[in-house]
C-alpha cells in the first residue's frame, strides 16, 4: 500500500494519459468531452474554494461540490439535462478510476458514484425552417476575415456534422475537386465522407484563399489559429441568431445550436424522400433506429399521413362511472 494518498492533480493527469489514452484508447471526441467537463469543474472549484486547480486535494472534490457544480451548469450555463448527465458520466468515470488509486477515500468516492442522472422528458426534435436557415446564413459579415462564420454555418447546415466533427476539421479533410466532400472521423472512430453541394464548395474555395492562422491547418480556427472551443461556437451562434432574428422574427427566442442545424439537414433529407438507412450513414449513426426520431418531427408529415386516412364516424358519448370512487379517480 502507498504511504501517501495521491493528490487530485496527478490523479487526474493519470486518468487522462493512462486510463483514457493508453488503456481504453478512447476516441478524440471522448477525450475532448471529458477534458471540457473537468475544465469547467476546476474553474468552479477554484471559485468556490479559492484554491488553484493544481493545489486541490482529492477530498475537497466531494459529492456536495459536484452536485452544486451540476446545478450551476443547468442554471447559469443553460445546459440541458441530457448534457448535464454527460458531464456526470465523465465525473463518474474518473472516480471509478480513483477508487483503485485512492482506497482511503472509498466512502467519498461511493457518495460521488451514487449521484444519479436526472430523468428528463424527451422533447420533440427542434429544427429550423428554410427562411430561418437562409436568414442565419446571411447574418455574418462576409467582407472581413470573419467570413469564416458564414462558411462554418453553411457547412454545418449542409452536412449535418456534429459540433466536435466541425471544429476538428482540417484543410486536408476537405476535397473540392470532382466528387467534393469532407472526410470525418466520427463517434467510435468511424470514418465517413459527406458530400458537399456546389454552393458550399464555392464558399469553401473563397474561404481557403485566406492565409491560415497559427501553426495548424484548422479549417475553422479562432482568431489565434487554434480550434474553436464550445464556448466559441456558442458565442458565434448567439451573435448571428440575434442578427438574423431582426430579418426573420420567428428566430426570436429560439435556441439554435449546431445540433439543431444537424436535425434540420436530416429532416430536409427525410422530407425529400431519402431512405432512413442513407440518412443514418450520412449522420454517422450507430443504428438506423437512431434516425427514427426524425419521423416524429414534423407536423406537416403527420398531416399528410392523416389526409390518407378515412375519418371515423360516430356519436360522442361521455363516459359516466357508476361508482363514486371511480368517479373521484376519473376526475383527478
Short mmCIF file of C-alpha atoms in Angstrom, two decimals, residues 33-327:
data_model
loop_
_atom_site.label_atom_id
_atom_site.label_comp_id
_atom_site.label_asym_id
_atom_site.label_seq_id
_atom_site.Cartn_x
_atom_site.Cartn_y
_atom_site.Cartn_z
CA UNK A 33 -15.69 15.92 -23.92
CA UNK A 34 -14.10 14.71 -20.67
CA UNK A 35 -11.48 17.46 -20.85
CA UNK A 36 -14.16 20.14 -21.13
CA UNK A 37 -16.04 18.66 -18.17
CA UNK A 38 -13.01 18.89 -15.90
CA UNK A 39 -12.04 22.34 -17.16
CA UNK A 40 -15.47 23.60 -16.07
CA UNK A 41 -15.31 21.66 -12.79
CA UNK A 42 -11.85 23.01 -11.91
CA UNK A 43 -12.89 26.60 -12.61
CA UNK A 44 -15.99 26.11 -10.46
CA UNK A 45 -13.95 24.56 -7.63
CA UNK A 46 -11.42 27.38 -7.79
CA UNK A 47 -14.17 29.99 -7.39
CA UNK A 48 -15.84 28.08 -4.56
CA UNK A 49 -12.75 27.00 -2.63
CA UNK A 50 -10.34 29.84 -3.55
CA UNK A 51 -7.66 27.27 -4.36
CA UNK A 52 -5.73 26.94 -7.66
CA UNK A 53 -6.62 23.73 -9.53
CA UNK A 54 -3.06 22.36 -9.24
CA UNK A 55 -3.28 22.54 -5.44
CA UNK A 56 -6.70 20.94 -4.99
CA UNK A 57 -6.84 17.87 -2.77
CA UNK A 58 -8.98 14.91 -3.76
CA UNK A 59 -11.04 15.07 -0.57
CA UNK A 60 -12.45 18.53 -1.43
CA UNK A 61 -13.92 17.26 -4.70
CA UNK A 62 -16.80 15.66 -2.85
CA UNK A 63 -20.43 14.88 -3.66
CA UNK A 64 -21.90 18.22 -2.43
CA UNK A 65 -19.40 20.17 -4.56
CA UNK A 66 -20.16 18.08 -7.64
CA UNK A 67 -23.94 18.41 -7.18
CA UNK A 68 -23.52 22.18 -6.81
CA UNK A 69 -21.39 22.19 -9.99
CA UNK A 70 -24.03 20.28 -11.97
CA UNK A 71 -26.75 22.64 -10.73
CA UNK A 72 -24.57 25.59 -11.74
CA UNK A 73 -24.24 24.20 -15.28
CA UNK A 74 -28.01 23.92 -15.64
CA UNK A 75 -28.91 27.27 -14.11
CA UNK A 76 -26.10 29.57 -15.25
CA UNK A 77 -24.74 27.95 -18.41
CA UNK A 78 -28.13 26.97 -19.84
CA UNK A 79 -27.06 23.32 -20.08
CA UNK A 80 -29.76 20.78 -20.92
CA UNK A 81 -30.47 17.85 -18.61
CA UNK A 82 -29.04 15.48 -21.22
CA UNK A 83 -25.77 17.46 -21.35
CA UNK A 84 -25.70 17.64 -17.56
CA UNK A 85 -25.89 13.85 -17.44
CA UNK A 86 -22.99 13.57 -19.91
CA UNK A 87 -20.86 15.74 -17.62
CA UNK A 88 -21.78 13.48 -14.71
CA UNK A 89 -20.78 10.41 -16.75
CA UNK A 90 -17.27 11.85 -17.18
CA UNK A 91 -17.00 12.56 -13.44
CA UNK A 92 -18.22 9.05 -12.56
CA UNK A 93 -15.62 7.56 -14.90
CA UNK A 94 -12.83 9.45 -13.13
CA UNK A 95 -14.00 8.43 -9.65
CA UNK A 96 -14.26 4.77 -10.65
CA UNK A 97 -10.61 5.02 -11.67
CA UNK A 98 -9.75 6.88 -8.44
CA UNK A 99 -11.27 4.06 -6.37
CA UNK A 100 -8.25 1.86 -7.25
CA UNK A 101 -5.63 4.55 -6.68
CA UNK A 102 -7.09 6.18 -3.56
CA UNK A 103 -8.75 3.45 -1.46
CA UNK A 104 -8.57 5.65 1.64
CA UNK A 105 -11.25 7.82 0.02
CA UNK A 106 -13.60 4.91 -0.68
CA UNK A 107 -16.53 6.39 1.25
CA UNK A 108 -16.22 9.75 -0.52
CA UNK A 109 -15.92 8.05 -3.90
CA UNK A 110 -19.01 5.92 -3.29
CA UNK A 111 -21.04 9.04 -2.44
CA UNK A 112 -19.94 10.64 -5.71
CA UNK A 113 -20.76 7.49 -7.70
CA UNK A 114 -24.20 7.45 -6.04
CA UNK A 115 -25.12 10.82 -7.60
CA UNK A 116 -27.91 9.84 -10.02
CA UNK A 117 -28.50 11.01 -13.55
CA UNK A 118 -31.52 13.22 -13.92
CA UNK A 119 -34.58 11.94 -15.73
CA UNK A 120 -35.92 14.21 -18.42
CA UNK A 121 -38.77 14.48 -20.87
CA UNK A 122 -37.70 13.60 -24.38
CA UNK A 123 -38.81 16.66 -26.29
CA UNK A 124 -39.56 16.82 -29.98
CA UNK A 125 -36.68 17.35 -32.37
CA UNK A 126 -36.05 21.08 -32.89
CA UNK A 127 -35.26 22.32 -36.37
CA UNK A 128 -35.28 25.48 -38.47
CA UNK A 129 -37.46 26.36 -41.43
CA UNK A 130 -35.94 27.23 -44.80
CA UNK A 131 -36.44 31.02 -44.28
CA UNK A 132 -34.80 30.77 -40.85
CA UNK A 133 -31.75 28.95 -42.24
CA UNK A 134 -31.50 31.49 -45.06
CA UNK A 135 -31.60 34.40 -42.60
CA UNK A 136 -28.98 32.79 -40.36
CA UNK A 137 -26.57 32.18 -43.24
CA UNK A 138 -26.96 35.79 -44.39
CA UNK A 139 -26.21 37.23 -40.94
CA UNK A 140 -22.35 37.03 -40.85
CA UNK A 141 -20.35 39.89 -42.39
CA UNK A 142 -18.53 38.35 -45.35
CA UNK A 143 -16.31 41.38 -46.03
CA UNK A 144 -13.77 40.54 -43.31
CA UNK A 145 -11.80 37.52 -42.06
CA UNK A 146 -14.90 36.60 -40.10
CA UNK A 147 -16.48 35.33 -43.31
CA UNK A 148 -15.30 32.19 -41.52
CA UNK A 149 -18.63 32.28 -39.64
CA UNK A 150 -20.64 32.09 -42.88
CA UNK A 151 -18.54 29.17 -44.10
CA UNK A 152 -18.87 27.40 -40.73
CA UNK A 153 -22.66 27.81 -40.60
CA UNK A 154 -23.11 26.76 -44.24
CA UNK A 155 -21.04 23.58 -43.80
CA UNK A 156 -22.95 22.79 -40.58
CA UNK A 157 -26.34 23.28 -42.23
CA UNK A 158 -25.47 21.36 -45.40
CA UNK A 159 -23.53 18.43 -43.98
CA UNK A 160 -25.19 17.87 -40.59
CA UNK A 161 -21.83 17.26 -38.91
CA UNK A 162 -21.63 17.17 -35.12
CA UNK A 163 -20.08 20.20 -33.41
CA UNK A 164 -16.96 18.24 -32.42
CA UNK A 165 -16.60 16.98 -36.01
CA UNK A 166 -16.84 20.53 -37.38
CA UNK A 167 -14.33 22.07 -35.00
CA UNK A 168 -11.79 19.29 -35.62
CA UNK A 169 -11.86 19.57 -39.42
CA UNK A 170 -8.55 20.47 -41.07
CA UNK A 171 -7.90 21.86 -44.52
CA UNK A 172 -6.63 18.43 -45.57
CA UNK A 173 -10.02 16.90 -44.71
CA UNK A 174 -11.72 18.88 -47.50
CA UNK A 175 -11.74 17.81 -51.15
CA UNK A 176 -13.14 20.46 -53.51
CA UNK A 177 -12.40 18.82 -56.87
CA UNK A 178 -14.77 16.42 -58.63
CA UNK A 179 -16.67 14.46 -56.01
CA UNK A 180 -16.30 17.26 -53.43
CA UNK A 181 -16.64 16.04 -49.85
CA UNK A 182 -15.38 16.33 -46.29
CA UNK A 183 -13.70 13.40 -44.56
CA UNK A 184 -14.78 12.91 -40.95
CA UNK A 185 -13.71 10.63 -38.12
CA UNK A 186 -16.90 10.40 -36.06
CA UNK A 187 -18.05 8.58 -32.96
CA UNK A 188 -16.49 5.19 -32.42
CA UNK A 189 -13.61 6.17 -34.74
CA UNK A 190 -15.86 5.53 -37.74
CA UNK A 191 -14.64 7.29 -40.84
CA UNK A 192 -17.16 8.65 -43.32
CA UNK A 193 -17.24 11.06 -46.23
CA UNK A 194 -20.02 13.64 -46.54
CA UNK A 195 -20.66 15.20 -49.97
CA UNK A 196 -20.57 18.96 -50.48
CA UNK A 197 -23.08 20.88 -52.60
CA UNK A 198 -21.83 23.29 -55.27
CA UNK A 199 -22.70 26.47 -53.31
CA UNK A 200 -20.82 25.08 -50.29
CA UNK A 201 -17.80 24.25 -52.47
CA UNK A 202 -17.75 27.84 -53.82
CA UNK A 203 -17.87 29.32 -50.31
CA UNK A 204 -15.12 27.00 -49.05
CA UNK A 205 -12.87 27.82 -52.03
CA UNK A 206 -13.18 31.52 -51.21
CA UNK A 207 -12.54 30.85 -47.52
CA UNK A 208 -9.48 28.67 -48.17
CA UNK A 209 -7.86 31.52 -50.06
CA UNK A 210 -7.47 33.19 -46.67
CA UNK A 211 -3.94 32.64 -45.26
CA UNK A 212 -4.12 30.04 -42.46
CA UNK A 213 -3.66 31.38 -38.94
CA UNK A 214 -1.43 29.75 -36.36
CA UNK A 215 0.79 26.75 -36.96
CA UNK A 216 -2.06 24.29 -37.58
CA UNK A 217 -4.29 23.65 -40.54
CA UNK A 218 -7.62 24.01 -38.71
CA UNK A 219 -10.40 24.62 -41.23
CA UNK A 220 -12.41 26.92 -38.96
CA UNK A 221 -9.90 28.39 -36.46
CA UNK A 222 -10.42 31.05 -33.86
CA UNK A 223 -8.57 34.37 -34.11
CA UNK A 224 -5.45 32.76 -32.58
CA UNK A 225 -5.41 29.96 -35.16
CA UNK A 226 -6.47 27.15 -32.81
CA UNK A 227 -9.68 25.11 -32.77
CA UNK A 228 -12.94 26.78 -31.86
CA UNK A 229 -13.98 25.89 -28.33
CA UNK A 230 -17.60 25.00 -27.41
CA UNK A 231 -17.89 28.48 -25.87
CA UNK A 232 -16.58 29.99 -29.10
CA UNK A 233 -19.15 28.15 -31.19
CA UNK A 234 -21.91 29.15 -28.73
CA UNK A 235 -20.90 32.82 -28.94
CA UNK A 236 -20.79 32.64 -32.75
CA UNK A 237 -24.29 31.18 -32.96
CA UNK A 238 -25.89 33.50 -30.39
CA UNK A 239 -24.48 36.58 -32.14
CA UNK A 240 -25.68 35.60 -35.60
CA UNK A 241 -29.06 34.26 -34.49
CA UNK A 242 -29.70 37.62 -32.80
CA UNK A 243 -28.83 39.46 -36.03
CA UNK A 244 -30.88 37.06 -38.18
CA UNK A 245 -33.91 37.48 -35.91
CA UNK A 246 -34.13 41.13 -36.99
CA UNK A 247 -34.89 39.88 -40.51
CA UNK A 248 -36.70 36.67 -39.57
CA UNK A 249 -38.77 37.28 -36.37
CA UNK A 250 -39.57 33.57 -35.94
CA UNK A 251 -35.96 33.09 -34.78
CA UNK A 252 -36.54 35.27 -31.71
CA UNK A 253 -36.47 33.15 -28.58
CA UNK A 254 -35.24 30.05 -30.46
CA UNK A 255 -32.23 28.22 -29.06
CA UNK A 256 -30.13 27.43 -32.11
CA UNK A 257 -27.21 25.02 -31.78
CA UNK A 258 -25.09 23.03 -34.21
CA UNK A 259 -27.25 20.04 -33.26
CA UNK A 260 -30.38 21.95 -34.35
CA UNK A 261 -28.72 22.54 -37.74
CA UNK A 262 -27.92 18.81 -37.85
CA UNK A 263 -31.58 17.98 -37.21
CA UNK A 264 -32.65 20.49 -39.86
CA UNK A 265 -30.48 18.86 -42.51
CA UNK A 266 -31.72 15.37 -41.57
CA UNK A 267 -35.35 16.45 -41.86
CA UNK A 268 -34.66 18.01 -45.27
CA UNK A 269 -33.32 14.66 -46.44
CA UNK A 270 -36.26 12.77 -44.94
CA UNK A 271 -38.85 15.08 -46.49
CA UNK A 272 -37.00 14.78 -49.79
CA UNK A 273 -37.70 11.04 -49.76
CA UNK A 274 -34.20 9.85 -48.79
CA UNK A 275 -34.23 6.41 -47.14
CA UNK A 276 -33.58 6.28 -43.38
CA UNK A 277 -30.59 3.96 -43.85
CA UNK A 278 -28.90 6.55 -46.09
CA UNK A 279 -29.62 9.32 -43.55
CA UNK A 280 -28.14 7.15 -40.79
CA UNK A 281 -24.92 6.66 -42.79
CA UNK A 282 -24.82 10.38 -43.64
CA UNK A 283 -25.11 11.38 -39.98
CA UNK A 284 -22.78 8.67 -38.70
CA UNK A 285 -25.45 6.98 -36.58
CA UNK A 286 -24.62 3.64 -34.99
CA UNK A 287 -28.04 2.26 -35.89
CA UNK A 288 -30.85 3.10 -38.30
CA UNK A 289 -33.15 3.11 -35.26
CA UNK A 290 -31.44 6.29 -34.05
CA UNK A 291 -32.84 8.03 -37.12
CA UNK A 292 -36.36 7.08 -36.03
CA UNK A 293 -36.65 10.32 -34.02
CA UNK A 294 -36.97 12.31 -37.24
CA UNK A 295 -40.18 10.51 -38.16
CA UNK A 296 -41.78 12.17 -35.12
CA UNK A 297 -40.55 15.62 -36.01
CA UNK A 298 -42.76 17.49 -38.46
CA UNK A 299 -46.46 18.20 -38.16
CA UNK A 300 -46.66 18.56 -41.95
CA UNK A 301 -45.66 14.92 -42.47
CA UNK A 302 -48.22 13.79 -39.89
CA UNK A 303 -50.96 15.87 -41.53
CA UNK A 304 -50.06 14.32 -44.89
CA UNK A 305 -50.40 10.86 -43.36
CA UNK A 306 -53.72 11.85 -41.75
CA UNK A 307 -55.03 13.01 -45.11
CA UNK A 308 -54.67 9.45 -46.43
CA UNK A 309 -56.95 8.02 -43.75
CA UNK A 310 -60.74 7.95 -43.57
CA UNK A 311 -62.26 9.96 -40.71
CA UNK A 312 -64.02 7.95 -38.03
CA UNK A 313 -67.75 8.47 -37.70
CA UNK A 314 -69.80 8.05 -34.57
CA UNK A 315 -71.70 9.92 -31.92
CA UNK A 316 -69.87 11.38 -28.97
CA UNK A 317 -70.97 9.96 -25.66
CA UNK A 318 -69.48 10.97 -22.33
CA UNK A 319 -68.39 8.19 -20.02
CA UNK A 320 -70.19 8.29 -16.68
CA UNK A 321 -68.85 5.99 -13.96
CA UNK A 322 -71.44 4.18 -11.91
CA UNK A 323 -69.40 4.24 -8.74
CA UNK A 324 -68.50 7.24 -6.54
CA UNK A 325 -64.92 6.08 -6.00
CA UNK A 326 -64.41 5.54 -9.75
CA UNK A 327 -65.92 8.98 -10.34
#
